């Protein structure tokens, strides 16, 4: 499958058309941004690692009955995906308090939540992806009632599957972000699942093995991404 016209360039990925109008190619870049792209950098080989990790996690989720946009990996930096209309809603699932939730509520990072917390953020960089609730999402017609019920149910299922998987790899899945899209009347899990979009802490040492190493200048960034890949494939 050949790349045709570039459709879109985001902060970490590019998307291209193919000969088939239903299929697109997603390219993973090494570029990293944080804090609304005010902090920029490159993480060497990140694109290759995130492509591999996303492939493995999409395949895992598909095997457990979650439909995704993933079709197949094409090479180091490219995956073939189904064309979806992205729903402008970022779904954040949290198992342990960190990042935005710690700041919003003045809670120390690391508090284990009694039950997972699902958050919606309106996907709009110029507004800094503001936190909204299910009523905003429906009243603003970002999604229908039926779509939102489906997204919520799937997000909790995805959390259960991923939490159990990473637990076996001695990684604590702290939180992560999901995006969904519409494809031929169905809602598919889209985007990527990687150390760019999840927080992983080593179960024993509590060492951060994700993009927080870049956001917070913790060093050994490439090594952390490599380590997650190593554990995911072990
Ligand atoms: N996240 C993401 N993209 C975003 C914002 C957050 O992938 O634009 C991920 C982030 O890596 C973390 C989770 O979503 O795993 C929760 O992030 P949070 O809301 O705490 O925001 P942050 O602290 O990253 O600003």
XYZ file of N, CA and C and ligand atoms in Angstrom:
727
model
N 0.857 -1.205 0.000
C 0.000 0.000 0.000
C 0.892 1.253 0.000
N 0.636 2.142 -0.939
C 1.470 3.349 -1.127
C 0.834 4.583 -0.470
N 1.713 5.480 0.057
C 1.230 6.760 0.557
C 0.871 7.652 -0.625
N -0.293 8.294 -0.549
C -0.662 9.294 -1.572
C -0.628 10.666 -0.914
N -1.629 11.462 -1.134
C -1.655 12.838 -0.623
C -1.649 12.871 0.910
N -0.855 13.784 1.486
C -0.909 13.964 2.943
C -2.211 14.661 3.306
N -2.934 14.053 4.247
C -4.239 14.597 4.652
C -4.091 15.555 5.807
N -3.089 15.253 6.672
C -3.074 15.923 7.966
C -1.696 15.750 8.585
N -1.211 16.778 9.246
C 0.005 16.610 10.059
C -0.278 17.106 11.459
N -0.125 16.210 12.426
C -0.336 16.588 13.823
C 1.003 16.724 14.515
N 0.969 16.738 15.848
C 2.198 16.961 16.601
C 3.115 15.741 16.563
N 2.529 14.557 16.571
C 3.355 13.339 16.620
C 3.144 12.409 15.431
N 2.151 12.720 14.578
C 1.846 11.814 13.470
C 1.445 12.577 12.216
N 1.610 11.892 11.083
C 1.074 12.391 9.813
C 0.120 11.339 9.291
N -0.873 11.775 8.531
C -1.829 10.826 7.957
C -1.904 11.061 6.448
N -1.836 9.970 5.686
C -1.855 10.029 4.223
C -3.030 9.246 3.668
N -3.498 9.679 2.508
C -4.491 8.891 1.768
C -3.789 7.724 1.089
N -4.593 6.752 0.658
C -4.076 5.622 -0.131
C -4.980 5.495 -1.362
N -4.742 4.486 -2.182
C -5.609 4.244 -3.350
C -7.019 3.862 -2.930
N -7.127 3.313 -1.720
C -8.428 2.879 -1.219
C -9.036 3.992 -0.350
N -10.192 4.538 -0.741
C -10.765 5.669 0.010
C -11.115 5.337 1.464
N -11.236 4.052 1.782
C -11.577 3.664 3.158
C -10.347 3.481 4.052
N -9.160 3.509 3.444
C -7.944 3.228 4.212
C -6.968 4.403 4.154
N -6.293 4.636 5.269
C -5.299 5.703 5.364
C -4.007 5.111 5.919
N -2.919 5.861 5.758
C -1.647 5.447 6.370
C -1.278 6.467 7.445
N -0.980 5.952 8.618
C -0.596 6.793 9.762
C 0.915 6.645 9.961
N 1.617 7.785 9.950
C 3.081 7.785 10.113
C 3.433 8.348 11.484
N 4.275 7.643 12.206
C 4.671 8.058 13.559
C 5.997 8.816 13.498
N 5.994 10.061 13.985
C 7.191 10.919 13.957
C 7.945 10.842 15.303
N 9.169 11.358 15.289
C 9.943 11.427 16.536
C 9.681 12.730 17.300
N 8.900 13.628 16.695
C 8.643 14.933 17.331
C 7.835 14.746 18.612
N 8.204 15.520 19.614
C 7.464 15.492 20.878
C 7.105 16.926 21.251
N 5.880 17.111 21.737
C 5.488 18.430 22.232
C 4.804 18.247 23.584
N 4.808 19.300 24.360
C 4.089 19.276 25.642
C 3.622 20.688 25.962
N 2.716 20.772 26.916
C 2.181 22.069 27.356
C 1.707 22.889 26.153
N 0.739 22.345 25.426
C 0.174 23.006 24.244
C 1.249 23.405 23.243
N 2.207 22.519 23.066
C 3.265 22.687 22.067
C 4.189 23.871 22.352
N 4.181 24.385 23.596
C 5.147 25.428 23.952
C 6.507 24.782 24.216
N 6.525 23.512 24.557
C 7.774 22.760 24.706
C 7.851 21.779 23.542
N 8.955 21.831 22.812
C 9.121 20.985 21.633
C 10.455 20.278 21.673
N 10.490 19.084 21.116
C 11.753 18.359 21.037
C 11.605 17.143 20.162
N 12.684 16.362 20.101
C 12.586 15.070 19.409
C 13.053 13.995 20.380
N 12.407 12.880 20.277
C 12.796 11.712 21.064
C 13.213 10.672 20.029
N 14.524 10.402 19.996
C 15.070 9.541 18.940
C 14.384 8.174 18.917
N 13.935 7.766 17.748
C 13.254 6.473 17.483
C 11.872 6.339 18.156
N 11.379 7.423 18.737
C 10.050 7.361 19.375
C 8.977 6.863 18.408
N 9.028 7.372 17.160
C 8.000 7.000 16.182
C 7.977 5.501 15.939
N 9.167 4.933 15.853
C 9.276 3.488 15.592
C 8.717 2.702 16.783
N 9.078 3.149 17.988
C 8.628 2.460 19.210
C 7.107 2.590 19.373
N 6.578 3.812 19.178
C 5.129 4.014 19.369
C 4.314 3.255 18.328
N 4.849 3.139 17.110
C 4.165 2.359 16.069
C 4.058 0.902 16.521
N 5.164 0.364 17.042
C 5.180 -1.054 17.476
C 4.266 -1.283 18.670
N 4.377 -0.386 19.671
C 3.561 -0.555 20.885
C 2.072 -0.429 20.529
N 1.733 0.555 19.708
C 0.321 0.742 19.318
C -0.196 -0.480 18.583
N 0.599 -1.020 17.679
C 0.201 -2.226 16.931
C -0.150 -3.353 17.908
N 0.760 -3.596 18.857
C 0.561 -4.695 19.802
C -0.697 -4.466 20.646
N -0.896 -3.225 21.083
C -2.053 -2.952 21.947
C -3.358 -2.973 21.160
N -3.348 -2.472 19.929
C -4.561 -2.568 19.101
C -4.903 -4.037 18.845
N -3.896 -4.858 18.568
C -4.150 -6.289 18.324
C -4.683 -6.971 19.585
N -4.103 -6.611 20.725
C -4.594 -7.158 21.996
C -6.069 -6.796 22.190
N -6.403 -5.520 21.984
C -7.783 -5.066 22.200
C -8.733 -5.733 21.206
N -8.309 -5.835 19.942
C -9.145 -6.508 18.927
C -9.428 -7.943 19.359
N -8.398 -8.608 19.907
C -8.574 -10.013 20.312
C -9.568 -10.141 21.464
N -9.818 -9.019 22.151
C -10.767 -9.036 23.281
C -12.098 -8.380 22.886
N -12.300 -8.178 21.592
C -13.602 -7.690 21.127
C -13.761 -6.181 21.035
N -12.658 -5.431 21.115
C -12.743 -3.977 20.944
C -12.392 -3.664 19.486
N -13.284 -3.005 18.766
C -12.993 -2.686 17.361
C -12.164 -1.417 17.276
N -11.082 -1.473 16.485
C -10.156 -0.343 16.366
C -9.959 0.011 14.897
N -9.269 1.127 14.655
C -9.004 1.539 13.270
C -7.782 0.811 12.688
N -7.088 0.020 13.511
C -5.853 -0.639 13.068
C -6.139 -1.722 12.026
N -5.390 -1.701 10.933
C -5.499 -2.773 9.928
C -4.238 -3.616 9.960
N -3.081 -2.997 9.705
C -1.816 -3.732 9.841
C -0.632 -2.761 9.883
N 0.468 -3.270 10.397
C 1.701 -2.481 10.389
C 2.326 -2.631 9.008
N 2.782 -1.520 8.428
C 3.370 -1.576 7.080
C 4.886 -1.633 7.147
N 5.481 -0.800 7.978
C 6.931 -0.814 8.197
C 7.204 -0.117 9.524
N 8.471 0.209 9.788
C 8.874 0.795 11.070
C 8.002 1.953 11.560
N 7.686 2.850 10.644
C 6.999 4.082 11.063
C 5.561 4.206 10.566
N 5.062 3.204 9.846
C 3.746 3.347 9.219
C 2.789 2.221 9.579
N 1.544 2.593 9.843
C 0.493 1.579 9.970
C -0.679 1.941 9.075
N -1.319 0.889 8.537
C -2.511 1.050 7.717
C -3.700 1.095 8.667
N -4.567 2.097 8.476
C -5.719 2.264 9.374
C -6.990 2.489 8.555
N -8.132 2.236 9.182
C -9.409 2.561 8.542
C -9.631 4.066 8.669
N -10.187 4.665 7.622
C -10.482 6.096 7.665
C -11.643 6.313 8.640
N -11.443 7.152 9.617
C -12.541 7.476 10.531
C -12.729 8.988 10.571
N -13.923 9.378 10.998
C -14.179 10.786 11.295
C -13.971 10.905 12.800
N -12.878 11.559 13.184
C -12.525 11.624 14.606
C -13.579 12.423 15.384
N -14.043 11.867 16.483
C -14.972 12.560 17.385
C -14.135 13.502 18.258
N -14.481 14.797 18.299
C -13.598 15.762 18.984
C -13.704 15.716 20.500
N -13.489 14.508 21.015
C -13.631 14.260 22.445
C -12.455 13.390 22.852
N -11.636 13.863 23.790
C -10.563 13.012 24.296
C -11.086 12.348 25.561
N -10.969 11.032 25.597
C -11.434 10.291 26.774
C -10.209 9.963 27.610
N -10.183 10.444 28.834
C -9.080 10.128 29.741
C -9.584 9.141 30.783
N -8.836 8.057 30.975
C -9.171 7.094 32.025
C -8.052 7.169 33.051
N -8.430 7.235 34.303
C -7.431 7.359 35.369
C -7.623 6.261 36.420
N -6.508 5.619 36.767
C -6.523 4.636 37.852
C -5.831 5.177 39.091
N -4.861 6.057 38.862
C -4.077 6.674 39.934
C -3.991 8.162 39.613
N -4.026 9.002 40.646
C -3.983 10.448 40.422
C -2.606 10.868 39.900
N -2.608 11.654 38.822
C -1.372 12.225 38.267
C -1.753 13.421 37.393
N -0.734 14.134 36.934
C -0.895 15.183 35.922
C -2.025 16.146 36.204
N -2.890 16.265 35.193
C -3.981 17.235 35.236
C -4.910 17.076 36.431
N -5.171 15.838 36.845
C -6.105 15.632 37.966
C -5.471 16.073 39.293
N -4.165 15.812 39.429
C -3.458 16.221 40.653
C -3.517 17.747 40.790
N -3.298 18.415 39.644
C -3.258 19.879 39.623
C -4.657 20.463 39.865
N -5.642 19.922 39.151
C -7.009 20.450 39.230
C -7.557 20.388 40.644
N -7.291 19.264 41.336
C -7.932 19.036 42.635
C -6.968 19.191 43.807
N -5.715 19.575 43.506
C -4.751 19.772 44.586
C -4.453 18.492 45.342
N -4.366 17.396 44.604
C -4.075 16.093 45.234
C -2.668 15.680 44.830
N -1.973 15.026 45.736
C -0.630 14.565 45.425
C -0.680 13.452 44.389
N 0.280 13.443 43.467
C 0.358 12.361 42.487
C 0.602 11.040 43.202
N -0.015 9.980 42.698
C 0.268 8.650 43.246
C -0.858 8.081 44.074
N -1.887 8.889 44.368
C -3.028 8.354 45.126
C -3.803 7.380 44.232
N -3.917 6.133 44.715
C -4.680 5.108 43.956
C -6.158 5.396 44.123
N -6.891 5.477 43.016
C -8.322 5.786 43.075
C -9.112 4.532 43.433
N -10.181 4.733 44.229
C -11.012 3.593 44.644
C -11.608 2.886 43.431
N -11.931 3.677 42.405
C -12.433 3.126 41.146
C -11.941 4.036 40.022
N -11.896 3.529 38.769
C -11.362 4.355 37.687
C -12.212 5.602 37.465
N -11.568 6.677 37.054
C -12.258 7.934 36.741
C -12.193 8.154 35.234
N -13.347 8.396 34.623
C -13.396 8.728 33.199
C -13.628 10.229 33.064
N -12.821 10.864 32.225
C -12.969 12.304 31.974
C -13.114 12.534 30.482
N -13.877 13.552 30.128
C -13.903 13.999 28.729
C -13.217 15.351 28.631
N -12.426 15.504 27.581
C -11.857 16.809 27.250
C -12.270 17.149 25.831
N -12.699 18.391 25.621
C -13.053 18.844 24.277
C -11.761 19.045 23.496
N -11.655 18.336 22.364
C -10.406 18.317 21.596
C -10.284 19.614 20.800
N -9.632 20.618 21.401
C -9.419 21.904 20.733
C -8.185 22.568 21.351
N -7.077 22.486 20.600
C -5.799 23.014 21.103
C -5.894 24.487 21.499
N -6.652 25.280 20.714
C -6.689 26.721 20.998
C -7.368 26.983 22.344
N -8.199 26.045 22.802
C -8.859 26.177 24.116
C -8.151 25.353 25.185
N -7.038 24.719 24.817
C -6.256 23.852 25.714
C -7.045 22.611 26.143
N -7.791 22.003 25.229
C -8.540 20.761 25.497
C -9.275 20.806 26.841
N -10.246 21.730 26.980
C -10.890 21.896 28.303
C -11.674 20.661 28.756
N -11.679 20.494 30.075
C -12.447 19.412 30.712
C -13.937 19.713 30.535
N -14.686 18.754 29.998
C -16.143 18.909 29.891
C -16.792 17.645 30.441
N -18.115 17.673 30.613
C -18.776 16.446 31.072
C -19.690 15.881 29.988
N -20.353 14.773 30.303
C -21.188 14.092 29.307
C -22.337 14.983 28.817
N -22.837 15.873 29.676
C -23.921 16.767 29.246
C -23.415 17.771 28.209
N -22.218 18.333 28.434
C -21.639 19.232 27.419
C -21.524 18.497 26.087
N -20.973 17.287 26.150
C -20.680 16.545 24.916
C -21.955 16.303 24.110
N -23.051 15.994 24.809
C -24.302 15.713 24.107
C -25.004 17.003 23.688
N -25.031 17.995 24.586
C -25.728 19.248 24.277
C -25.052 19.979 23.121
N -23.754 19.840 23.014
C -23.016 20.500 21.921
C -22.981 19.639 20.659
N -23.674 18.502 20.717
C -23.793 17.585 19.574
C -22.450 17.060 19.081
N -21.496 16.910 20.018
C -20.231 16.274 19.647
C -20.477 14.790 19.414
N -21.437 14.233 20.163
C -21.813 12.825 20.057
C -23.299 12.679 20.351
N -23.867 11.570 19.885
C -25.260 11.262 20.261
C -25.246 10.529 21.608
N -26.410 10.420 22.221
C -26.543 9.673 23.485
C -26.012 8.259 23.331
N -26.426 7.647 22.227
C -26.076 6.252 21.962
C -24.555 6.102 21.789
N -23.962 7.031 21.038
C -22.508 6.980 20.835
C -21.771 7.144 22.156
N -22.253 8.067 22.984
C -21.546 8.327 24.238
C -21.644 7.129 25.181
N -22.814 6.487 25.210
C -22.965 5.275 26.034
C -21.957 4.218 25.589
N -21.831 4.063 24.265
C -20.928 3.060 23.707
C -19.472 3.397 24.064
N -19.098 4.662 23.883
C -17.726 5.102 24.152
C -17.368 4.879 25.622
N -18.342 5.207 26.502
C -18.085 5.063 27.932
C -17.885 3.588 28.295
N -18.770 2.734 27.785
C -18.697 1.299 28.087
C -17.363 0.735 27.578
N -17.010 1.085 26.335
C -15.767 0.566 25.749
C -14.539 1.082 26.508
N -14.574 2.326 26.948
C -13.409 2.910 27.629
C -13.110 2.161 28.935
N -14.160 1.801 29.673
C -13.931 1.019 30.895
C -13.413 -0.381 30.566
N -13.954 -0.986 29.514
C -13.470 -2.314 29.094
C -11.993 -2.235 28.699
N -11.649 -1.202 27.925
C -10.265 -1.016 27.478
C -9.352 -0.856 28.693
N -9.815 -0.084 29.666
C -9.012 0.104 30.874
C -8.756 -1.233 31.571
N -9.785 -2.051 31.686
C -9.610 -3.355 32.348
C -8.609 -4.221 31.603
N -8.713 -4.241 30.280
C -7.817 -5.078 29.469
C -6.369 -4.577 29.584
N -6.199 -3.268 29.430
C -4.836 -2.709 29.439
C -4.204 -2.799 30.830
N -5.009 -2.525 31.860
C -4.485 -2.574 33.238
C -3.952 -3.975 33.540
N -4.731 -4.983 33.172
C -4.325 -6.377 33.433
C -3.082 -6.724 32.616
N -3.042 -6.287 31.369
C -1.895 -6.575 30.500
C -0.616 -5.947 31.067
N -0.678 -4.667 31.401
C 0.532 -3.996 31.891
C 0.938 -4.503 33.276
N -0.039 -4.911 34.058
C 0.280 -5.476 35.367
C 1.196 -6.698 35.215
N 0.903 -7.501 34.194
C 1.745 -8.683 33.932
C 3.152 -8.280 33.480
N 3.314 -7.044 33.036
C 4.618 -6.533 32.590
C 5.279 -5.697 33.686
N 4.759 -5.799 34.887
C 5.275 -5.029 36.026
C 5.191 -3.526 35.817
N 4.167 -3.104 35.073
C 3.936 -1.668 34.875
C 2.561 -1.312 35.435
N 2.515 -0.184 36.141
C 1.260 0.313 36.687
C 0.702 1.308 35.668
N -0.476 1.008 35.133
C -1.117 1.913 34.171
C -1.824 3.006 34.975
N -1.200 4.169 35.024
C -1.689 5.275 35.865
C -2.905 5.945 35.224
N -2.746 6.346 33.962
C -3.843 6.977 33.216
C -3.516 6.898 31.731
N -4.488 7.222 30.901
C -4.259 7.252 29.452
C -5.385 8.005 28.771
N -5.126 8.329 27.506
C -6.091 9.093 26.704
C -6.484 8.286 25.476
N -7.772 8.274 25.180
C -8.270 7.562 23.995
C -8.996 8.527 23.073
N -8.978 8.201 21.788
C -9.811 8.921 20.816
C -10.586 7.899 20.009
N -11.812 8.247 19.691
C -12.673 7.361 18.906
C -13.079 8.074 17.621
N -13.455 7.258 16.604
C -13.907 7.844 15.345
C -15.028 7.030 14.741
N -15.747 7.669 13.825
C -16.868 6.995 13.140
C -16.388 6.427 11.818
N -16.794 5.169 11.555
C -16.433 4.499 10.303
C -17.590 3.613 9.893
N -18.219 3.939 8.787
C -19.319 3.120 8.242
C -20.339 2.743 9.316
N -20.791 3.725 10.057
C -21.842 3.496 11.046
C -21.376 2.874 12.356
N -20.063 2.648 12.460
C -19.534 2.075 13.704
C -18.621 3.079 14.394
N -18.412 2.877 15.688
C -17.438 3.677 16.431
C -16.206 2.801 16.644
N -15.072 3.275 16.175
C -13.819 2.524 16.328
C -12.865 3.287 17.237
N -12.073 2.539 18.005
C -10.979 3.156 18.755
C -9.931 3.599 17.724
N -9.435 4.833 17.844
C -8.525 5.373 16.826
C -7.228 5.887 17.457
N -6.513 6.724 16.728
C -5.292 7.397 17.205
C -4.190 6.385 17.532
N -3.623 6.441 18.720
C -2.509 5.568 19.118
C -2.637 5.257 20.604
N -1.934 4.221 21.044
C -1.810 3.944 22.487
C -0.332 3.688 22.719
N 0.316 4.583 23.434
C 1.780 4.549 23.520
C 2.235 5.319 24.761
N 3.536 5.329 25.035
C 4.009 6.135 26.180
C 3.777 7.646 25.989
N 3.391 8.061 24.755
C 2.994 9.459 24.553
C 1.605 9.729 25.124
N 0.767 8.713 25.171
C -0.640 8.921 25.531
C -1.053 8.191 26.818
N -0.090 7.497 27.428
C -0.373 6.790 28.700
C 0.685 7.197 29.721
N 0.368 7.017 30.987
C 1.414 7.082 32.022
C 1.647 5.670 32.545
N 2.920 5.272 32.574
C 3.313 3.972 33.106
C 4.340 4.197 34.202
N 4.113 3.605 35.370
C 5.128 3.636 36.433
C 5.553 2.203 36.702
N 6.847 2.015 36.879
C 7.331 0.688 37.259
C 6.656 0.301 38.576
N 6.159 -0.944 38.631
C 5.367 -1.361 39.795
C 6.173 -1.309 41.087
N 7.463 -1.647 40.999
C 8.253 -1.714 42.232
C 8.916 -0.374 42.535
N 9.646 0.164 41.555
C 10.442 1.363 41.837
C 9.629 2.655 41.704
N 8.421 2.588 41.066
C 7.567 3.750 40.779
C 8.240 4.708 39.785
N 9.287 4.225 39.095
C 9.947 5.064 38.085
C 8.975 5.345 36.936
N 8.988 6.584 36.446
C 8.101 6.974 35.345
C 8.702 6.517 34.018
N 7.890 5.799 33.217
C 8.382 5.272 31.944
C 7.474 5.756 30.814
N 7.348 7.065 30.685
C 6.415 7.636 29.703
C 6.815 9.071 29.397
N 5.916 9.759 28.702
C 6.231 11.110 28.222
C 6.493 12.120 29.342
N 6.115 11.824 30.585
C 6.452 12.727 31.693
C 7.965 12.928 31.794
N 8.768 11.978 31.316
C 10.222 12.152 31.350
C 10.629 13.326 30.451
N 9.883 13.508 29.349
C 10.116 14.644 28.451
C 9.505 15.923 29.035
N 8.221 15.820 29.444
C 7.538 17.006 29.980
C 8.327 17.615 31.139
N 8.886 16.752 32.003
C 9.490 17.223 33.259
C 11.003 17.173 33.239
N 11.599 16.976 32.065
C 13.069 16.927 31.921
C 13.708 15.935 32.887
N 13.186 14.716 32.911
C 13.712 13.706 33.839
C 14.887 12.920 33.250
N 15.174 13.132 31.952
C 16.293 12.412 31.323
C 15.938 10.984 30.956
N 16.881 10.317 30.259
C 16.709 8.912 29.834
C 15.330 8.649 29.235
N 14.966 9.548 28.299
C 13.635 9.464 27.686
C 13.556 8.280 26.722
N 14.530 8.223 25.767
C 14.522 7.120 24.784
C 14.568 5.780 25.500
N 15.389 5.709 26.551
C 15.544 4.457 27.303
C 14.205 4.021 27.905
N 13.436 4.994 28.390
C 12.140 4.667 29.004
C 11.185 4.090 27.959
N 11.135 4.731 26.774
C 10.261 4.237 25.704
C 10.705 2.828 25.275
N 12.019 2.632 25.154
C 12.574 1.316 24.797
C 12.177 0.266 25.827
N 12.252 0.665 27.099
C 11.941 -0.270 28.188
C 10.467 -0.697 28.133
N 9.577 0.263 27.835
C 8.154 -0.109 27.714
C 7.990 -1.100 26.557
N 8.639 -0.824 25.424
C 8.546 -1.744 24.275
C 9.074 -3.127 24.654
N 10.218 -3.146 25.356
C 10.820 -4.414 25.752
C 9.837 -5.228 26.605
N 9.194 -4.547 27.552
C 8.283 -5.277 28.441
C 7.026 -5.721 27.703
N 6.533 -4.856 26.793
C 5.319 -5.187 26.060
C 5.544 -6.401 25.168
N 6.758 -6.543 24.648
C 7.047 -7.649 23.726
C 7.609 -8.878 24.448
N 7.874 -8.750 25.760
C 8.508 -9.880 26.468
C 7.475 -10.943 26.830
N -2.797 12.905 27.299
C -2.615 12.813 25.933
N -2.824 13.924 25.161
C -3.222 15.113 25.670
C -3.409 15.204 27.062
C -3.200 14.090 27.845
O -2.278 11.746 25.415
O -3.405 16.085 24.901
C -2.591 11.722 28.145
C -1.410 11.890 29.092
O -0.236 11.354 28.535
C -1.843 11.104 30.308
C -3.379 11.208 30.293
O -3.734 11.570 28.967
O -1.495 9.745 30.176
C -3.909 12.203 31.282
O -3.288 13.432 31.064
P -3.629 14.705 31.973
O -5.073 15.055 31.775
O -3.169 14.423 33.349
O -2.870 15.901 31.309
P -1.328 16.308 31.339
O -0.844 16.157 32.741
O -0.682 15.392 30.355
O -1.387 17.718 30.865
